């Protein structure tokens, strides 16, 4: 069993309670009406699929039903951190050990995946 930390509930819960929803931090075009068909298609359908550290959008479907972000290593499936919507990750491909910041405690929960 794999456990995931919900940053809203503040608990580690079973993986069956969560569902991945795709890539996180996708910026919507500022003016969709002025967007070309190609740019709009890129926004709707094309996502990054890196090997290594990746930021994903997840939902706690069976719990609080809130969306949150996960930083995950796509090679090992290890979850490196979870953080609330609107927050920025502390772990990135450029800073795999975690980016030092003044408000790191408020930015997300660094953790290792827990297996039982």
Tab-separated table of N, CA and C in Angstrom:
chain	number	residue	atom	x	y	z
A	1	UNK	N	0.852	-1.181	0.000
A	1	UNK	CA	0.000	0.000	0.000
A	1	UNK	C	0.894	1.239	0.000
A	2	UNK	N	0.537	2.205	-0.809
A	2	UNK	CA	1.277	3.461	-0.896
A	2	UNK	C	0.432	4.537	-0.237
A	3	UNK	N	1.040	5.380	0.580
A	3	UNK	CA	0.327	6.454	1.268
A	3	UNK	C	0.765	7.807	0.719
A	4	UNK	N	-0.195	8.705	0.578
A	4	UNK	CA	0.048	10.046	0.049
A	4	UNK	C	-0.416	11.059	1.097
A	5	UNK	N	0.383	12.116	1.278
A	5	UNK	CA	0.030	13.167	2.229
A	5	UNK	C	-0.883	14.185	1.558
A	6	UNK	N	-2.060	14.415	2.137
A	6	UNK	CA	-2.960	15.460	1.647
A	6	UNK	C	-2.619	16.744	2.407
A	7	UNK	N	-2.208	17.803	1.690
A	7	UNK	CA	-1.837	19.038	2.391
A	7	UNK	C	-3.032	19.754	3.031
A	8	UNK	N	-4.247	19.407	2.639
A	8	UNK	CA	-5.429	20.034	3.232
A	8	UNK	C	-5.904	19.274	4.463
A	9	UNK	N	-5.950	17.944	4.379
A	9	UNK	CA	-6.358	17.123	5.519
A	9	UNK	C	-5.247	17.016	6.555
A	10	UNK	N	-3.986	17.119	6.074
A	10	UNK	CA	-2.846	17.006	6.965
A	10	UNK	C	-2.553	15.571	7.372
A	11	UNK	N	-3.010	14.607	6.586
A	11	UNK	CA	-2.824	13.196	6.915
A	11	UNK	C	-2.262	12.431	5.731
A	12	UNK	N	-1.609	11.306	6.038
A	12	UNK	CA	-1.227	10.352	5.008
A	12	UNK	C	-2.404	9.398	4.842
A	13	UNK	N	-2.870	9.257	3.594
A	13	UNK	CA	-4.008	8.378	3.327
A	13	UNK	C	-3.654	7.392	2.228
A	14	UNK	N	-4.421	6.330	2.112
A	14	UNK	CA	-4.168	5.294	1.121
A	14	UNK	C	-4.283	5.845	-0.291
A	15	UNK	N	-3.459	5.317	-1.183
A	15	UNK	CA	-3.412	5.809	-2.558
A	15	UNK	C	-4.748	5.693	-3.285
A	16	UNK	N	-5.601	4.759	-2.898
A	16	UNK	CA	-6.889	4.592	-3.562
A	16	UNK	C	-7.806	5.801	-3.385
A	17	UNK	N	-7.515	6.655	-2.401
A	17	UNK	CA	-8.331	7.841	-2.164
A	17	UNK	C	-8.013	8.983	-3.124
A	18	UNK	N	-6.929	8.865	-3.884
A	18	UNK	CA	-6.441	9.960	-4.727
A	18	UNK	C	-6.487	9.582	-6.201
A	19	UNK	N	-6.597	10.602	-7.050
A	19	UNK	CA	-6.558	10.405	-8.495
A	19	UNK	C	-5.670	11.477	-9.124
A	20	UNK	N	-4.718	11.072	-9.980
A	20	UNK	CA	-3.916	12.066	-10.694
A	20	UNK	C	-4.744	12.734	-11.784
A	21	UNK	N	-4.511	14.007	-12.012
A	21	UNK	CA	-5.285	14.755	-13.008
A	21	UNK	C	-4.419	15.423	-14.060
A	22	UNK	N	-3.131	15.078	-14.113
A	22	UNK	CA	-2.281	15.624	-15.168
A	22	UNK	C	-1.230	16.578	-14.652
A	23	UNK	N	-0.644	17.286	-15.577
A	23	UNK	CA	0.454	18.208	-15.281
A	23	UNK	C	-0.037	19.417	-14.490
A	24	UNK	N	0.758	19.834	-13.527
A	24	UNK	CA	0.432	21.018	-12.715
A	24	UNK	C	1.041	22.270	-13.337
A	25	UNK	N	0.580	23.415	-12.894
A	25	UNK	CA	1.131	24.727	-13.252
A	25	UNK	C	1.024	25.029	-14.747
A	26	UNK	N	-0.090	24.705	-15.356
A	26	UNK	CA	-0.301	25.020	-16.769
A	26	UNK	C	-1.004	26.370	-16.840
A	27	UNK	N	-0.370	27.309	-17.509
A	27	UNK	CA	-0.925	28.663	-17.603
A	27	UNK	C	-1.926	28.739	-18.754
A	28	UNK	N	-3.132	29.178	-18.445
A	28	UNK	CA	-4.159	29.379	-19.468
A	28	UNK	C	-3.794	30.628	-20.269
A	29	UNK	N	-4.001	30.596	-21.588
A	29	UNK	CA	-3.725	31.805	-22.381
A	29	UNK	C	-4.514	33.000	-21.842
A	30	UNK	N	-3.861	34.150	-21.774
A	30	UNK	CA	-4.501	35.339	-21.204
A	30	UNK	C	-5.722	35.781	-21.986
A	31	UNK	N	-5.660	35.688	-23.313
A	31	UNK	CA	-6.789	36.080	-24.151
A	31	UNK	C	-7.114	34.924	-25.109
A	32	UNK	N	-7.944	33.977	-24.672
A	32	UNK	CA	-8.243	32.816	-25.516
A	32	UNK	C	-8.851	33.179	-26.875
A	33	UNK	N	-9.601	34.271	-26.933
A	33	UNK	CA	-10.226	34.672	-28.206
A	33	UNK	C	-9.189	35.109	-29.235
A	34	UNK	N	-8.073	35.641	-28.775
A	34	UNK	CA	-7.024	36.100	-29.689
A	34	UNK	C	-5.974	35.022	-29.951
A	35	UNK	N	-6.155	33.881	-29.331
A	35	UNK	CA	-5.190	32.778	-29.443
A	35	UNK	C	-5.374	32.064	-30.785
A	36	UNK	N	-4.268	31.686	-31.408
A	36	UNK	CA	-4.356	30.925	-32.659
A	36	UNK	C	-4.850	29.515	-32.362
A	37	UNK	N	-5.364	28.844	-33.373
A	37	UNK	CA	-5.817	27.466	-33.204
A	37	UNK	C	-4.668	26.567	-32.742
A	38	UNK	N	-3.481	26.802	-33.287
A	38	UNK	CA	-2.322	25.994	-32.912
A	38	UNK	C	-1.956	26.211	-31.443
A	39	UNK	N	-1.944	27.464	-30.994
A	39	UNK	CA	-1.611	27.764	-29.599
A	39	UNK	C	-2.681	27.208	-28.657
A	40	UNK	N	-3.933	27.314	-29.051
A	40	UNK	CA	-5.030	26.788	-28.219
A	40	UNK	C	-4.955	25.256	-28.148
A	41	UNK	N	-4.657	24.619	-29.270
A	41	UNK	CA	-4.490	23.168	-29.290
A	41	UNK	C	-3.329	22.719	-28.414
A	42	UNK	N	-2.219	23.479	-28.459
A	42	UNK	CA	-1.075	23.168	-27.595
A	42	UNK	C	-1.477	23.255	-26.125
A	43	UNK	N	-2.241	24.288	-25.764
A	43	UNK	CA	-2.685	24.455	-24.384
A	43	UNK	C	-3.598	23.299	-23.954
A	44	UNK	N	-4.506	22.899	-24.812
A	44	UNK	CA	-5.472	21.868	-24.450
A	44	UNK	C	-4.898	20.458	-24.423
A	45	UNK	N	-4.022	20.140	-25.368
A	45	UNK	CA	-3.676	18.740	-25.570
A	45	UNK	C	-2.235	18.334	-25.295
A	46	UNK	N	-1.297	19.254	-25.312
A	46	UNK	CA	0.103	18.865	-25.176
A	46	UNK	C	0.617	19.120	-23.768
A	47	UNK	N	1.235	18.089	-23.190
A	47	UNK	CA	1.767	18.162	-21.838
A	47	UNK	C	3.199	17.650	-21.831
A	48	UNK	N	3.964	18.105	-20.843
A	48	UNK	CA	5.315	17.600	-20.654
A	48	UNK	C	5.236	16.198	-20.063
A	49	UNK	N	6.176	15.365	-20.425
A	49	UNK	CA	6.255	14.019	-19.881
A	49	UNK	C	7.723	13.696	-19.610
A	50	UNK	N	8.325	14.412	-18.631
A	50	UNK	CA	9.767	14.256	-18.408
A	50	UNK	C	10.099	12.962	-17.679
A	51	UNK	N	11.303	12.551	-17.839
A	51	UNK	CA	11.844	11.442	-17.061
A	51	UNK	C	12.545	12.085	-15.866
A	52	UNK	N	12.016	11.870	-14.687
A	52	UNK	CA	12.589	12.479	-13.486
A	52	UNK	C	11.548	13.284	-12.731
A	53	UNK	N	11.944	14.423	-12.206
A	53	UNK	CA	11.068	15.240	-11.370
A	53	UNK	C	9.992	15.923	-12.210
A	54	UNK	N	8.748	15.768	-11.770
A	54	UNK	CA	7.591	16.288	-12.510
A	54	UNK	C	6.550	16.782	-11.511
A	55	UNK	N	5.854	17.854	-11.844
A	55	UNK	CA	4.810	18.415	-10.975
A	55	UNK	C	3.454	18.033	-11.547
A	56	UNK	N	2.622	17.444	-10.698
A	56	UNK	CA	1.328	16.924	-11.137
A	56	UNK	C	0.199	17.480	-10.282
A	57	UNK	N	-0.976	17.516	-10.880
A	57	UNK	CA	-2.202	17.908	-10.202
A	57	UNK	C	-2.919	16.634	-9.759
A	58	UNK	N	-3.297	16.560	-8.490
A	58	UNK	CA	-4.009	15.400	-7.947
A	58	UNK	C	-5.251	15.892	-7.221
A	59	UNK	N	-6.190	14.989	-6.988
A	59	UNK	CA	-7.391	15.309	-6.217
A	59	UNK	C	-7.582	14.232	-5.150
A	60	UNK	N	-7.955	14.655	-3.961
A	60	UNK	CA	-8.280	13.726	-2.872
A	60	UNK	C	-9.751	13.354	-3.028
A	61	UNK	N	-10.012	12.464	-3.960
A	61	UNK	CA	-11.370	12.164	-4.422
A	61	UNK	C	-12.273	11.571	-3.348
A	62	UNK	N	-11.741	10.751	-2.469
A	62	UNK	CA	-12.566	10.085	-1.466
A	62	UNK	C	-12.511	10.811	-0.125
A	63	UNK	N	-11.607	11.764	0.004
A	63	UNK	CA	-11.456	12.505	1.258
A	63	UNK	C	-12.083	13.884	1.171
A	64	UNK	N	-11.246	14.906	1.254
A	64	UNK	CA	-11.727	16.293	1.282
A	64	UNK	C	-12.152	16.808	-0.097
A	65	UNK	N	-11.829	16.063	-1.165
A	65	UNK	CA	-12.187	16.386	-2.549
A	65	UNK	C	-11.489	17.654	-3.073
A	66	UNK	N	-10.412	18.031	-2.453
A	66	UNK	CA	-9.675	19.221	-2.900
A	66	UNK	C	-8.529	18.821	-3.822
A	67	UNK	N	-8.227	19.725	-4.749
A	67	UNK	CA	-7.102	19.542	-5.652
A	67	UNK	C	-5.839	20.064	-4.984
A	68	UNK	N	-4.718	19.399	-5.241
A	68	UNK	CA	-3.432	19.835	-4.732
A	68	UNK	C	-2.355	19.377	-5.712
A	69	UNK	N	-1.131	19.830	-5.488
A	69	UNK	CA	-0.024	19.496	-6.377
A	69	UNK	C	0.918	18.511	-5.714
A	70	UNK	N	1.525	17.689	-6.549
A	70	UNK	CA	2.478	16.675	-6.111
A	70	UNK	C	3.744	16.822	-6.939
A	71	UNK	N	4.896	16.800	-6.295
A	71	UNK	CA	6.170	16.702	-7.009
A	71	UNK	C	6.574	15.247	-6.915
A	72	UNK	N	6.713	14.607	-8.087
A	72	UNK	CA	6.962	13.170	-8.125
A	72	UNK	C	8.109	12.859	-9.066
A	73	UNK	N	8.893	11.854	-8.728
A	73	UNK	CA	9.931	11.369	-9.622
A	73	UNK	C	9.296	10.296	-10.496
A	74	UNK	N	9.231	10.543	-11.793
A	74	UNK	CA	8.543	9.618	-12.693
A	74	UNK	C	9.343	8.344	-12.932
A	75	UNK	N	10.608	8.327	-12.571
A	75	UNK	CA	11.426	7.125	-12.735
A	75	UNK	C	11.177	6.155	-11.576
A	76	UNK	N	11.172	6.680	-10.356
A	76	UNK	CA	11.035	5.838	-9.163
A	76	UNK	C	9.626	5.837	-8.587
A	77	UNK	N	8.757	6.698	-9.082
A	77	UNK	CA	7.388	6.897	-8.581
A	77	UNK	C	7.376	7.495	-7.170
A	78	UNK	N	8.521	7.921	-6.674
A	78	UNK	CA	8.613	8.506	-5.343
A	78	UNK	C	7.965	9.889	-5.320
A	79	UNK	N	7.122	10.121	-4.333
A	79	UNK	CA	6.521	11.438	-4.135
A	79	UNK	C	7.467	12.237	-3.253
A	80	UNK	N	7.954	13.357	-3.777
A	80	UNK	CA	8.941	14.165	-3.075
A	80	UNK	C	8.306	15.219	-2.183
A	81	UNK	N	7.140	15.739	-2.583
A	81	UNK	CA	6.434	16.726	-1.761
A	81	UNK	C	5.003	16.860	-2.267
A	82	UNK	N	4.157	17.351	-1.395
A	82	UNK	CA	2.801	17.746	-1.768
A	82	UNK	C	2.602	19.175	-1.294
A	83	UNK	N	1.809	19.943	-2.030
A	83	UNK	CA	1.586	21.335	-1.641
A	83	UNK	C	0.243	21.816	-2.188
A	84	UNK	N	-0.316	22.802	-1.514
A	84	UNK	CA	-1.642	23.315	-1.848
A	84	UNK	C	-1.633	24.085	-3.161
A	85	UNK	N	-2.805	24.212	-3.748
A	85	UNK	CA	-2.975	24.997	-4.962
A	85	UNK	C	-2.558	26.433	-4.678
A	86	UNK	N	-1.896	27.052	-5.637
A	86	UNK	CA	-1.441	28.427	-5.492
A	86	UNK	C	-0.049	28.544	-4.896
A	87	UNK	N	0.459	27.481	-4.301
A	87	UNK	CA	1.808	27.487	-3.756
A	87	UNK	C	2.781	27.015	-4.828
A	88	UNK	N	4.054	27.299	-4.622
A	88	UNK	CA	5.094	26.877	-5.548
A	88	UNK	C	5.873	25.715	-4.953
A	89	UNK	N	6.390	24.824	-5.794
A	89	UNK	CA	7.149	23.682	-5.277
A	89	UNK	C	8.503	24.108	-4.732
A	90	UNK	N	8.983	23.372	-3.741
A	90	UNK	CA	10.336	23.602	-3.251
A	90	UNK	C	11.323	22.674	-3.947
A	91	UNK	N	10.840	21.533	-4.443
A	91	UNK	CA	11.675	20.580	-5.172
A	91	UNK	C	11.398	20.757	-6.656
A	92	UNK	N	12.446	21.014	-7.427
A	92	UNK	CA	12.318	21.158	-8.878
A	92	UNK	C	13.449	20.378	-9.542
A	93	UNK	N	13.401	20.252	-10.855
A	93	UNK	CA	14.480	19.581	-11.577
A	93	UNK	C	15.800	20.313	-11.358
A	94	UNK	N	15.737	21.648	-11.240
A	94	UNK	CA	16.943	22.450	-11.007
A	94	UNK	C	17.433	22.335	-9.564
A	95	UNK	N	16.520	22.068	-8.625
A	95	UNK	CA	16.839	21.954	-7.203
A	95	UNK	C	16.249	20.654	-6.653
A	96	UNK	N	16.815	19.500	-7.026
A	96	UNK	CA	16.228	18.223	-6.598
A	96	UNK	C	16.316	17.966	-5.100
A	97	UNK	N	17.187	18.666	-4.404
A	97	UNK	CA	17.299	18.506	-2.949
A	97	UNK	C	16.336	19.435	-2.205
A	98	UNK	N	15.639	20.280	-2.926
A	98	UNK	CA	14.749	21.251	-2.308
A	98	UNK	C	15.361	22.623	-2.336
A	99	UNK	N	14.575	23.595	-2.686
A	99	UNK	CA	15.054	24.970	-2.792
A	99	UNK	C	14.927	25.632	-1.426
A	100	UNK	N	15.993	26.171	-0.894
A	100	UNK	CA	15.882	26.863	0.386
A	100	UNK	C	15.079	28.150	0.212
A	101	UNK	N	14.141	28.360	1.094
A	101	UNK	CA	13.349	29.588	1.043
A	101	UNK	C	12.926	29.968	2.448
A	102	UNK	N	12.586	31.220	2.621
A	102	UNK	CA	12.186	31.712	3.936
A	102	UNK	C	10.901	31.059	4.406
A	103	UNK	N	9.989	30.773	3.478
A	103	UNK	CA	8.700	30.223	3.866
A	103	UNK	C	8.553	28.777	3.401
A	104	UNK	N	9.634	28.011	3.451
A	104	UNK	CA	9.597	26.614	3.005
A	104	UNK	C	8.589	25.803	3.814
A	105	UNK	N	8.420	26.138	5.079
A	105	UNK	CA	7.472	25.391	5.903
A	105	UNK	C	6.043	25.591	5.414
A	106	UNK	N	5.764	26.733	4.811
A	106	UNK	CA	4.423	27.007	4.321
A	106	UNK	C	4.240	26.572	2.878
A	107	UNK	N	5.316	26.266	2.178
A	107	UNK	CA	5.244	25.973	0.753
A	107	UNK	C	4.779	24.561	0.447
A	108	UNK	N	5.084	23.615	1.264
A	108	UNK	CA	4.708	22.248	0.950
A	108	UNK	C	5.268	21.290	1.976
A	109	UNK	N	4.885	20.055	1.867
A	109	UNK	CA	5.328	19.044	2.788
A	109	UNK	C	6.290	18.125	2.076
A	110	UNK	N	7.574	18.227	2.416
A	110	UNK	CA	8.567	17.332	1.856
A	110	UNK	C	8.430	16.001	2.565
A	111	UNK	N	8.430	14.938	1.822
A	111	UNK	CA	8.345	13.631	2.449
A	111	UNK	C	8.775	12.548	1.485
A	112	UNK	N	9.033	11.418	2.056
A	112	UNK	CA	9.284	10.243	1.252
A	112	UNK	C	7.987	9.470	1.193
A	113	UNK	N	7.757	8.785	0.081
A	113	UNK	CA	6.570	7.944	-0.013
A	113	UNK	C	6.597	6.906	1.097
A	114	UNK	N	5.484	6.656	1.697
A	114	UNK	CA	5.394	5.716	2.802
A	114	UNK	C	4.726	4.450	2.281
A	115	UNK	N	5.351	3.341	2.515
A	115	UNK	CA	4.770	2.054	2.129
A	115	UNK	C	4.537	1.242	3.393
A	116	UNK	N	3.434	0.543	3.411
A	116	UNK	CA	3.138	-0.314	4.567
A	116	UNK	C	3.240	-1.763	4.159
